[in-house]
Amino acid sequence: KNKKLKEEKQPWNNHYQIIGEYIRIRKQNFTSTQIQGGFLVDDIFDSTAPMSNVKMAAAFMGALWPNGAKSMRIVQPHAIAESPEIKEYFKEFTTRLSLAMDSPKSGLALSLDEYAQDQGAFGTCGVAVFEEDNIDHPISYTTWDVKTMCIDENSKGVVDTVYNEKTYTVRDLVDKYGLKNVHTNVRKAYDNMKYDEKVNVLHAIEPRIKRNKKKKGNKNMPYASYHIDLDNKFLMKESGFEEFPVIVARFSKCPDEKYGRSPSMLALPDILELNAIRESRMLAVEKNLDPPIMVYDDGTLGGG
């Protein structure tokens, strides 16, 4: 299924590549492998488009999330009568939730920034929300972008399936899943201290088609979760969720398409034209300041 979803997304990748080159500069190489730290602005002669996308994302977040986690408040349901005790309880509820969301270890600020900029550029992005077994940061937020994930919809057009690929080092993989849960090849690499070897991992989350609603346990929840070592074709972990944990939004969408469209796609012709004009102007200025000069060869060094 992962292969099928990647084939469905393939026509979008060429479009995403152009947007990455001219607008979302640090997210390129949709059609090839990106080297970390590579200089990705070689062909950019005008920064109006990428800076405009950053400003638009900042405006979004300023309107939707002006005071961070304090922008929201948890209140009692209408069925519960208000009382000093109930009011105090939900006030404490909101305070604890705000502290958890505002914790630097939760990753919310970084995820929302990436999410807003990707929405303006690619029109599709998601934020994965996972529960952590840590009292200091009980919840974590991670951006799942259109570069690494494939999505699928249900009959109502709502995203209910996400397949996300990520590369781990052997050290990180063992730290995340435990030495007993990884493939024997990964264990051998870990025992031989080859901690920096890369392993490709697929995290697939989708509706669990066959389940017994009377049974409990995460392997019988409405949404199935699979962590698969792609290199070794090995299932490292299977679990589930009561609710879909990845909030995927599309900026605007055609009814017969799964992936979204963005303001950057509308502005792309003007962005390409602006870069071409700026490049031509730079060449013209350079020739005016240092024009080519033709002299007779026999005039060299005053001879002739």
mmCIF file of C-alpha atoms in Angstrom:
data_model
loop_
_atom_site.group_PDB
_atom_site.id
_atom_site.type_symbol
_atom_site.label_atom_id
_atom_site.label_comp_id
_atom_site.label_asym_id
_atom_site.label_seq_id
_atom_site.Cartn_x
_atom_site.Cartn_y
_atom_site.Cartn_z
ATOM 1 C CA LYS A 1 0.000 0.000 0.000
ATOM 2 C CA ASN A 2 2.905 2.337 0.715
ATOM 3 C CA LYS A 3 4.162 1.813 -2.830
ATOM 4 C CA LYS A 4 0.692 2.519 -4.234
ATOM 5 C CA LEU A 5 0.325 5.755 -2.239
ATOM 6 C CA LYS A 6 3.772 6.937 -3.353
ATOM 7 C CA GLU A 7 2.818 6.304 -6.980
ATOM 8 C CA GLU A 8 -0.338 8.390 -6.499
ATOM 9 C CA LYS A 9 1.730 11.270 -5.092
ATOM 10 C CA GLN A 10 4.385 11.089 -7.808
ATOM 11 C CA PRO A 11 2.723 13.614 -10.206
ATOM 12 C CA TRP A 12 2.819 16.216 -7.424
ATOM 13 C CA ASN A 13 6.540 15.822 -6.722
ATOM 14 C CA ASN A 14 7.721 17.777 -9.777
ATOM 15 C CA HIS A 15 5.446 20.640 -8.742
ATOM 16 C CA TYR A 16 6.664 20.439 -5.160
ATOM 17 C CA GLN A 17 10.256 20.512 -6.413
ATOM 18 C CA ILE A 18 9.761 23.854 -8.170
ATOM 19 C CA ILE A 19 7.993 25.313 -5.126
ATOM 20 C CA GLY A 20 10.823 24.079 -2.924
ATOM 21 C CA GLU A 21 13.443 25.700 -5.146
ATOM 22 C CA TYR A 22 11.794 29.120 -5.346
ATOM 23 C CA ILE A 23 9.609 29.433 -2.221
ATOM 24 C CA ARG A 24 10.133 26.825 0.499
ATOM 25 C CA ILE A 25 13.861 26.817 -0.057
ATOM 26 C CA ARG A 26 14.980 24.433 2.681
ATOM 27 C CA LYS A 27 12.599 21.697 1.492
ATOM 28 C CA GLN A 28 13.771 20.603 -1.912
ATOM 29 C CA ASN A 29 14.896 17.364 -3.533
ATOM 30 C CA PHE A 30 11.481 15.803 -3.865
ATOM 31 C CA THR A 31 12.874 13.928 -6.827
ATOM 32 C CA SER A 32 16.341 13.194 -5.397
ATOM 33 C CA THR A 33 18.250 12.871 -2.118
ATOM 34 C CA GLN A 34 19.107 16.036 -0.230
ATOM 35 C CA ILE A 35 22.459 16.538 1.453
ATOM 36 C CA GLN A 36 22.047 18.106 4.869
ATOM 37 C CA GLY A 37 23.501 21.589 5.055
ATOM 38 C CA GLY A 38 23.557 21.971 1.261
ATOM 39 C CA PHE A 39 23.450 25.515 -0.144
ATOM 40 C CA LEU A 40 19.987 25.584 -1.703
ATOM 41 C CA VAL A 41 19.723 29.126 -3.082
ATOM 42 C CA ASP A 42 22.016 28.850 -6.118
ATOM 43 C CA ASP A 43 19.214 29.662 -8.574
ATOM 44 C CA ILE A 44 17.389 32.247 -6.440
ATOM 45 C CA PHE A 45 17.855 35.873 -7.541
ATOM 46 C CA ASP A 46 14.937 37.381 -5.612
ATOM 47 C CA SER A 47 13.829 36.508 -2.069
ATOM 48 C CA THR A 48 10.396 38.152 -2.261
ATOM 49 C CA ALA A 49 8.525 34.832 -2.545
ATOM 50 C CA PRO A 50 10.170 32.919 0.343
ATOM 51 C CA MET A 51 9.998 35.955 2.639
ATOM 52 C CA SER A 52 6.345 36.527 1.732
ATOM 53 C CA ASN A 53 5.570 32.924 2.650
ATOM 54 C CA VAL A 54 7.280 33.380 6.027
ATOM 55 C CA LYS A 55 5.280 36.561 6.683
ATOM 56 C CA MET A 56 2.025 34.874 5.696
ATOM 57 C CA ALA A 57 2.753 31.970 8.048
ATOM 58 C CA ALA A 58 3.513 34.423 10.862
ATOM 59 C CA ALA A 59 0.205 36.200 10.196
ATOM 60 C CA PHE A 60 -1.657 32.880 10.330
ATOM 61 C CA MET A 61 -0.111 31.929 13.637
ATOM 62 C CA GLY A 62 -0.617 35.412 15.047
ATOM 63 C CA ALA A 63 -4.339 35.182 14.286
ATOM 64 C CA LEU A 64 -4.927 31.542 15.226
ATOM 65 C CA TRP A 65 -2.500 31.123 18.130
ATOM 66 C CA PRO A 66 -1.742 34.643 19.435
ATOM 67 C CA ASN A 67 -0.787 33.732 23.013
ATOM 68 C CA GLY A 68 0.615 30.262 22.547
ATOM 69 C CA ALA A 69 -1.077 27.532 24.561
ATOM 70 C CA LYS A 70 -2.833 30.244 26.572
ATOM 71 C CA SER A 71 -4.925 31.027 23.488
ATOM 72 C CA MET A 72 -7.399 28.311 24.524
ATOM 73 C CA ARG A 73 -9.411 27.472 27.605
ATOM 74 C CA ILE A 74 -11.012 24.201 28.719
ATOM 75 C CA VAL A 75 -14.518 24.656 30.136
ATOM 76 C CA GLN A 76 -17.066 22.259 31.564
ATOM 77 C CA PRO A 77 -19.692 20.679 29.284
ATOM 78 C CA HIS A 78 -23.175 22.206 29.288
ATOM 79 C CA ALA A 79 -24.533 19.134 31.067
ATOM 80 C CA ILE A 80 -22.427 19.911 34.138
ATOM 81 C CA ALA A 81 -23.727 22.683 36.355
ATOM 82 C CA GLU A 82 -21.221 25.401 37.218
ATOM 83 C CA SER A 83 -19.930 25.533 40.776
ATOM 84 C CA PRO A 84 -16.782 26.873 42.468
ATOM 85 C CA GLU A 85 -15.313 23.365 42.603
ATOM 86 C CA ILE A 86 -16.066 22.628 38.941
ATOM 87 C CA LYS A 87 -14.735 26.029 37.894
ATOM 88 C CA GLU A 88 -11.522 25.490 39.869
ATOM 89 C CA TYR A 89 -11.096 22.006 38.397
ATOM 90 C CA PHE A 90 -11.280 23.166 34.763
ATOM 91 C CA LYS A 91 -9.052 26.144 35.543
ATOM 92 C CA GLU A 92 -6.406 23.746 36.858
ATOM 93 C CA PHE A 93 -7.036 21.493 33.837
ATOM 94 C CA THR A 94 -6.311 24.394 31.469
ATOM 95 C CA THR A 95 -3.192 25.419 33.393
ATOM 96 C CA ARG A 96 -1.666 21.944 33.294
ATOM 97 C CA LEU A 97 -2.477 21.495 29.628
ATOM 98 C CA SER A 98 -0.962 24.887 28.777
ATOM 99 C CA LEU A 99 2.238 24.007 30.629
ATOM 100 C CA ALA A 100 2.511 20.693 28.785
ATOM 101 C CA MET A 101 1.937 22.318 25.393
ATOM 102 C CA ASP A 102 4.322 25.215 26.109
ATOM 103 C CA SER A 103 7.154 22.947 27.197
ATOM 104 C CA PRO A 104 10.112 23.250 24.774
ATOM 105 C CA LYS A 105 10.378 19.451 24.786
ATOM 106 C CA SER A 106 6.853 19.106 23.381
ATOM 107 C CA GLY A 107 7.925 20.647 20.056
ATOM 108 C CA LEU A 108 4.655 22.521 19.517
ATOM 109 C CA ALA A 109 6.148 25.895 18.522
ATOM 110 C CA LEU A 110 8.490 24.334 15.967
ATOM 111 C CA SER A 111 5.752 22.103 14.558
ATOM 112 C CA LEU A 112 3.273 24.952 14.116
ATOM 113 C CA ASP A 113 5.895 27.127 12.409
ATOM 114 C CA GLU A 114 6.750 24.357 9.947
ATOM 115 C CA TYR A 115 3.075 23.569 9.467
ATOM 116 C CA ALA A 116 2.094 27.175 8.646
ATOM 117 C CA GLN A 117 4.941 27.685 6.169
ATOM 118 C CA ASP A 118 4.252 24.364 4.449
ATOM 119 C CA GLN A 119 0.579 25.267 4.098
ATOM 120 C CA GLY A 120 1.479 28.460 2.252
ATOM 121 C CA ALA A 121 3.983 26.678 0.027
ATOM 122 C CA PHE A 122 2.711 23.158 -0.645
ATOM 123 C CA GLY A 123 -0.893 23.359 0.569
ATOM 124 C CA THR A 124 -0.647 20.091 2.523
ATOM 125 C CA CYS A 125 0.905 19.421 5.916
ATOM 126 C CA GLY A 126 0.201 17.547 9.125
ATOM 127 C CA VAL A 127 1.027 17.710 12.818
ATOM 128 C CA ALA A 128 1.359 14.375 14.603
ATOM 129 C CA VAL A 129 0.322 14.433 18.276
ATOM 130 C CA PHE A 130 1.573 11.574 20.433
ATOM 131 C CA GLU A 131 1.349 10.752 24.117
ATOM 132 C CA GLU A 132 4.716 10.383 25.844
ATOM 133 C CA ASP A 133 5.544 8.291 28.872
ATOM 134 C CA ASN A 134 7.271 11.205 30.568
ATOM 135 C CA ILE A 135 5.844 13.375 33.317
ATOM 136 C CA ASP A 136 7.955 16.375 32.239
ATOM 137 C CA HIS A 137 6.532 16.431 28.704
ATOM 138 C CA PRO A 138 3.536 14.075 28.482
ATOM 139 C CA ILE A 139 2.709 15.079 24.908
ATOM 140 C CA SER A 140 4.797 15.649 21.782
ATOM 141 C CA TYR A 141 4.139 17.368 18.474
ATOM 142 C CA THR A 142 5.928 16.550 15.234
ATOM 143 C CA THR A 143 5.492 17.993 11.751
ATOM 144 C CA TRP A 144 4.710 15.363 9.145
ATOM 145 C CA ASP A 145 5.222 17.176 5.860
ATOM 146 C CA VAL A 146 4.203 16.353 2.335
ATOM 147 C CA LYS A 147 7.779 15.403 1.482
ATOM 148 C CA THR A 148 7.858 12.391 3.801
ATOM 149 C CA MET A 149 4.215 11.358 4.047
ATOM 150 C CA CYS A 150 1.537 9.931 1.791
ATOM 151 C CA ILE A 151 -2.135 10.350 2.639
ATOM 152 C CA ASP A 152 -5.458 8.751 1.837
ATOM 153 C CA GLU A 153 -9.049 9.836 2.452
ATOM 154 C CA ASN A 154 -12.242 8.156 3.525
ATOM 155 C CA SER A 155 -15.530 8.401 1.619
ATOM 156 C CA LYS A 156 -16.224 11.830 3.168
ATOM 157 C CA GLY A 157 -12.967 13.337 1.966
ATOM 158 C CA VAL A 158 -11.364 13.340 5.422
ATOM 159 C CA VAL A 159 -7.764 12.177 5.773
ATOM 160 C CA ASP A 160 -7.779 8.967 7.809
ATOM 161 C CA THR A 161 -4.605 7.299 6.516
ATOM 162 C CA VAL A 162 -1.016 8.552 6.729
ATOM 163 C CA TYR A 163 2.128 6.673 5.730
ATOM 164 C CA ASN A 164 5.213 8.548 6.888
ATOM 165 C CA GLU A 165 8.814 7.577 6.125
ATOM 166 C CA LYS A 166 11.774 8.657 8.221
ATOM 167 C CA THR A 167 15.452 7.747 8.351
ATOM 168 C CA TYR A 168 16.970 6.818 11.716
ATOM 169 C CA THR A 169 20.473 5.965 12.790
ATOM 170 C CA VAL A 170 20.987 2.600 14.427
ATOM 171 C CA ARG A 171 21.517 4.336 17.767
ATOM 172 C CA ASP A 172 18.268 6.300 17.517
ATOM 173 C CA LEU A 173 16.327 3.260 16.350
ATOM 174 C CA VAL A 174 17.439 1.171 19.312
ATOM 175 C CA ASP A 175 16.746 4.069 21.664
ATOM 176 C CA LYS A 176 13.218 4.471 20.294
ATOM 177 C CA TYR A 177 12.096 0.848 19.926
ATOM 178 C CA GLY A 178 14.434 -1.105 22.191
ATOM 179 C CA LEU A 179 17.101 -3.600 21.248
ATOM 180 C CA LYS A 180 14.703 -6.559 21.491
ATOM 181 C CA ASN A 181 12.228 -5.075 19.005
ATOM 182 C CA VAL A 182 14.556 -4.280 16.102
ATOM 183 C CA HIS A 183 15.723 -6.606 13.332
ATOM 184 C CA THR A 184 18.729 -8.867 13.905
ATOM 185 C CA ASN A 185 20.736 -6.883 11.307
ATOM 186 C CA VAL A 186 20.185 -3.718 13.330
ATOM 187 C CA ARG A 187 21.189 -5.538 16.526
ATOM 188 C CA LYS A 188 24.393 -6.729 14.890
ATOM 189 C CA ALA A 189 25.190 -3.199 13.739
ATOM 190 C CA TYR A 190 24.530 -1.918 17.270
ATOM 191 C CA ASP A 191 26.707 -4.615 18.867
ATOM 192 C CA ASN A 192 29.502 -3.781 16.396
ATOM 193 C CA MET A 193 29.214 -0.100 17.390
ATOM 194 C CA LYS A 194 28.043 0.973 13.904
ATOM 195 C CA TYR A 195 25.721 3.490 15.523
ATOM 196 C CA ASP A 196 25.586 5.907 12.583
ATOM 197 C CA GLU A 197 24.299 3.448 9.983
ATOM 198 C CA LYS A 198 21.003 4.558 8.458
ATOM 199 C CA VAL A 199 17.722 2.643 8.613
ATOM 200 C CA ASN A 200 14.554 3.639 6.753
ATOM 201 C CA VAL A 201 11.399 3.330 8.839
ATOM 202 C CA LEU A 202 7.756 3.565 7.806
ATOM 203 C CA HIS A 203 5.098 4.596 10.333
ATOM 204 C CA ALA A 204 1.711 3.664 8.909
ATOM 205 C CA ILE A 205 -1.515 4.802 10.593
ATOM 206 C CA GLU A 206 -4.831 3.768 9.068
ATOM 207 C CA PRO A 207 -8.341 2.625 10.042
ATOM 208 C CA ARG A 208 -8.413 -0.896 11.462
ATOM 209 C CA ILE A 209 -10.852 -2.654 9.167
ATOM 210 C CA LYS A 210 -11.221 -5.890 11.133
ATOM 211 C CA ARG A 211 -11.600 -5.465 14.870
ATOM 212 C CA ASN A 212 -13.816 -6.644 17.703
ATOM 213 C CA LYS A 213 -15.377 -3.580 19.332
ATOM 214 C CA LYS A 214 -16.021 -5.557 22.499
ATOM 215 C CA LYS A 215 -12.338 -6.264 23.062
ATOM 216 C CA LYS A 216 -9.907 -3.743 24.535
ATOM 217 C CA GLY A 217 -6.238 -3.051 23.969
ATOM 218 C CA ASN A 218 -4.331 -0.879 21.511
ATOM 219 C CA LYS A 219 -4.263 -3.653 18.911
ATOM 220 C CA ASN A 220 -8.036 -3.485 18.716
ATOM 221 C CA MET A 221 -8.475 0.291 18.581
ATOM 222 C CA PRO A 222 -10.191 2.072 15.654
ATOM 223 C CA TYR A 223 -6.873 3.193 14.122
ATOM 224 C CA ALA A 224 -4.004 0.782 13.609
ATOM 225 C CA SER A 225 -0.384 1.883 13.916
ATOM 226 C CA TYR A 226 2.537 -0.030 12.364
ATOM 227 C CA HIS A 227 6.254 0.770 12.671
ATOM 228 C CA ILE A 228 8.092 -1.053 9.893
ATOM 229 C CA ASP A 229 11.810 -1.361 9.178
ATOM 230 C CA LEU A 230 11.700 -0.947 5.397
ATOM 231 C CA ASP A 231 15.281 -2.042 4.794
ATOM 232 C CA ASN A 232 14.748 -5.389 6.507
ATOM 233 C CA LYS A 233 10.971 -5.733 5.888
ATOM 234 C CA PHE A 234 10.434 -6.105 9.618
ATOM 235 C CA LEU A 235 7.513 -5.061 11.830
ATOM 236 C CA MET A 236 9.046 -3.509 14.952
ATOM 237 C CA LYS A 237 5.887 -2.341 16.687
ATOM 238 C CA GLU A 238 2.117 -2.595 16.299
ATOM 239 C CA SER A 239 -0.342 -0.555 18.342
ATOM 240 C CA GLY A 240 -3.380 1.650 17.841
ATOM 241 C CA PHE A 241 -5.212 4.877 18.635
ATOM 242 C CA GLU A 242 -8.728 5.758 19.727
ATOM 243 C CA GLU A 243 -8.570 8.920 17.603
ATOM 244 C CA PHE A 244 -6.566 9.718 14.490
ATOM 245 C CA PRO A 245 -3.354 11.300 15.881
ATOM 246 C CA VAL A 246 -2.195 13.215 12.798
ATOM 247 C CA ILE A 247 -4.021 16.449 12.002
ATOM 248 C CA VAL A 248 -3.618 16.856 8.231
ATOM 249 C CA ALA A 249 -4.948 20.022 6.613
ATOM 250 C CA ARG A 250 -5.138 21.118 3.000
ATOM 251 C CA PHE A 251 -5.066 24.877 2.286
ATOM 252 C CA SER A 252 -7.567 24.471 -0.544
ATOM 253 C CA LYS A 253 -8.543 21.324 -2.387
ATOM 254 C CA CYS A 254 -10.198 20.130 -5.564
ATOM 255 C CA PRO A 255 -13.006 17.631 -4.829
ATOM 256 C CA ASP A 256 -11.347 14.842 -6.800
ATOM 257 C CA GLU A 257 -7.849 15.336 -5.370
ATOM 258 C CA LYS A 258 -6.301 14.191 -2.083
ATOM 259 C CA TYR A 259 -3.490 16.722 -1.820
ATOM 260 C CA GLY A 260 -4.067 20.415 -1.308
ATOM 261 C CA ARG A 261 -3.246 23.452 -3.384
ATOM 262 C CA SER A 262 -1.610 26.591 -2.034
ATOM 263 C CA PRO A 263 -1.280 30.355 -2.631
ATOM 264 C CA SER A 264 2.278 29.686 -3.827
ATOM 265 C CA MET A 265 0.920 27.580 -6.670
ATOM 266 C CA LEU A 266 -1.228 30.500 -7.817
ATOM 267 C CA ALA A 267 1.681 32.922 -7.618
ATOM 268 C CA LEU A 268 4.271 30.596 -9.163
ATOM 269 C CA PRO A 269 4.221 32.112 -12.717
ATOM 270 C CA ASP A 270 4.870 35.588 -11.299
ATOM 271 C CA ILE A 271 7.576 34.236 -8.993
ATOM 272 C CA LEU A 272 9.406 32.571 -11.881
ATOM 273 C CA GLU A 273 9.100 35.724 -13.987
ATOM 274 C CA LEU A 274 10.407 37.928 -11.156
ATOM 275 C CA ASN A 275 13.458 35.691 -10.706
ATOM 276 C CA ALA A 276 14.159 35.723 -14.453
ATOM 277 C CA ILE A 277 13.891 39.529 -14.630
ATOM 278 C CA ARG A 278 16.133 40.002 -11.583
ATOM 279 C CA GLU A 279 18.740 37.650 -13.073
ATOM 280 C CA SER A 280 18.661 39.520 -16.397
ATOM 281 C CA ARG A 281 19.060 42.851 -14.603
ATOM 282 C CA MET A 282 22.082 41.535 -12.692
ATOM 283 C CA LEU A 283 23.704 40.403 -15.947
ATOM 284 C CA ALA A 284 22.983 43.752 -17.614
ATOM 285 C CA VAL A 285 24.441 45.726 -14.703
ATOM 286 C CA GLU A 286 27.533 43.538 -14.663
ATOM 287 C CA LYS A 287 28.133 44.126 -18.382
ATOM 288 C CA ASN A 288 27.644 47.887 -18.004
ATOM 289 C CA LEU A 289 30.111 48.070 -15.104
ATOM 290 C CA ASP A 290 32.676 45.771 -16.710
ATOM 291 C CA PRO A 291 31.960 45.714 -20.451
ATOM 292 C CA PRO A 292 33.903 43.523 -22.868
ATOM 293 C CA ILE A 293 36.712 45.457 -24.606
ATOM 294 C CA MET A 294 38.252 44.679 -27.994
ATOM 295 C CA VAL A 295 41.752 45.924 -28.880
ATOM 296 C CA TYR A 296 44.104 45.193 -31.778
ATOM 297 C CA ASP A 297 46.551 42.434 -31.029
ATOM 298 C CA ASP A 298 49.489 44.425 -32.368
ATOM 299 C CA GLY A 299 48.691 47.141 -29.833
ATOM 300 C CA THR A 300 49.724 44.908 -26.919
ATOM 301 C CA LEU A 301 52.281 46.580 -24.612
ATOM 302 C CA GLY A 302 52.421 49.636 -26.859
ATOM 303 C CA GLY A 303 54.032 47.786 -29.805
ATOM 304 C CA GLY A 304 52.894 47.924 -33.430
#
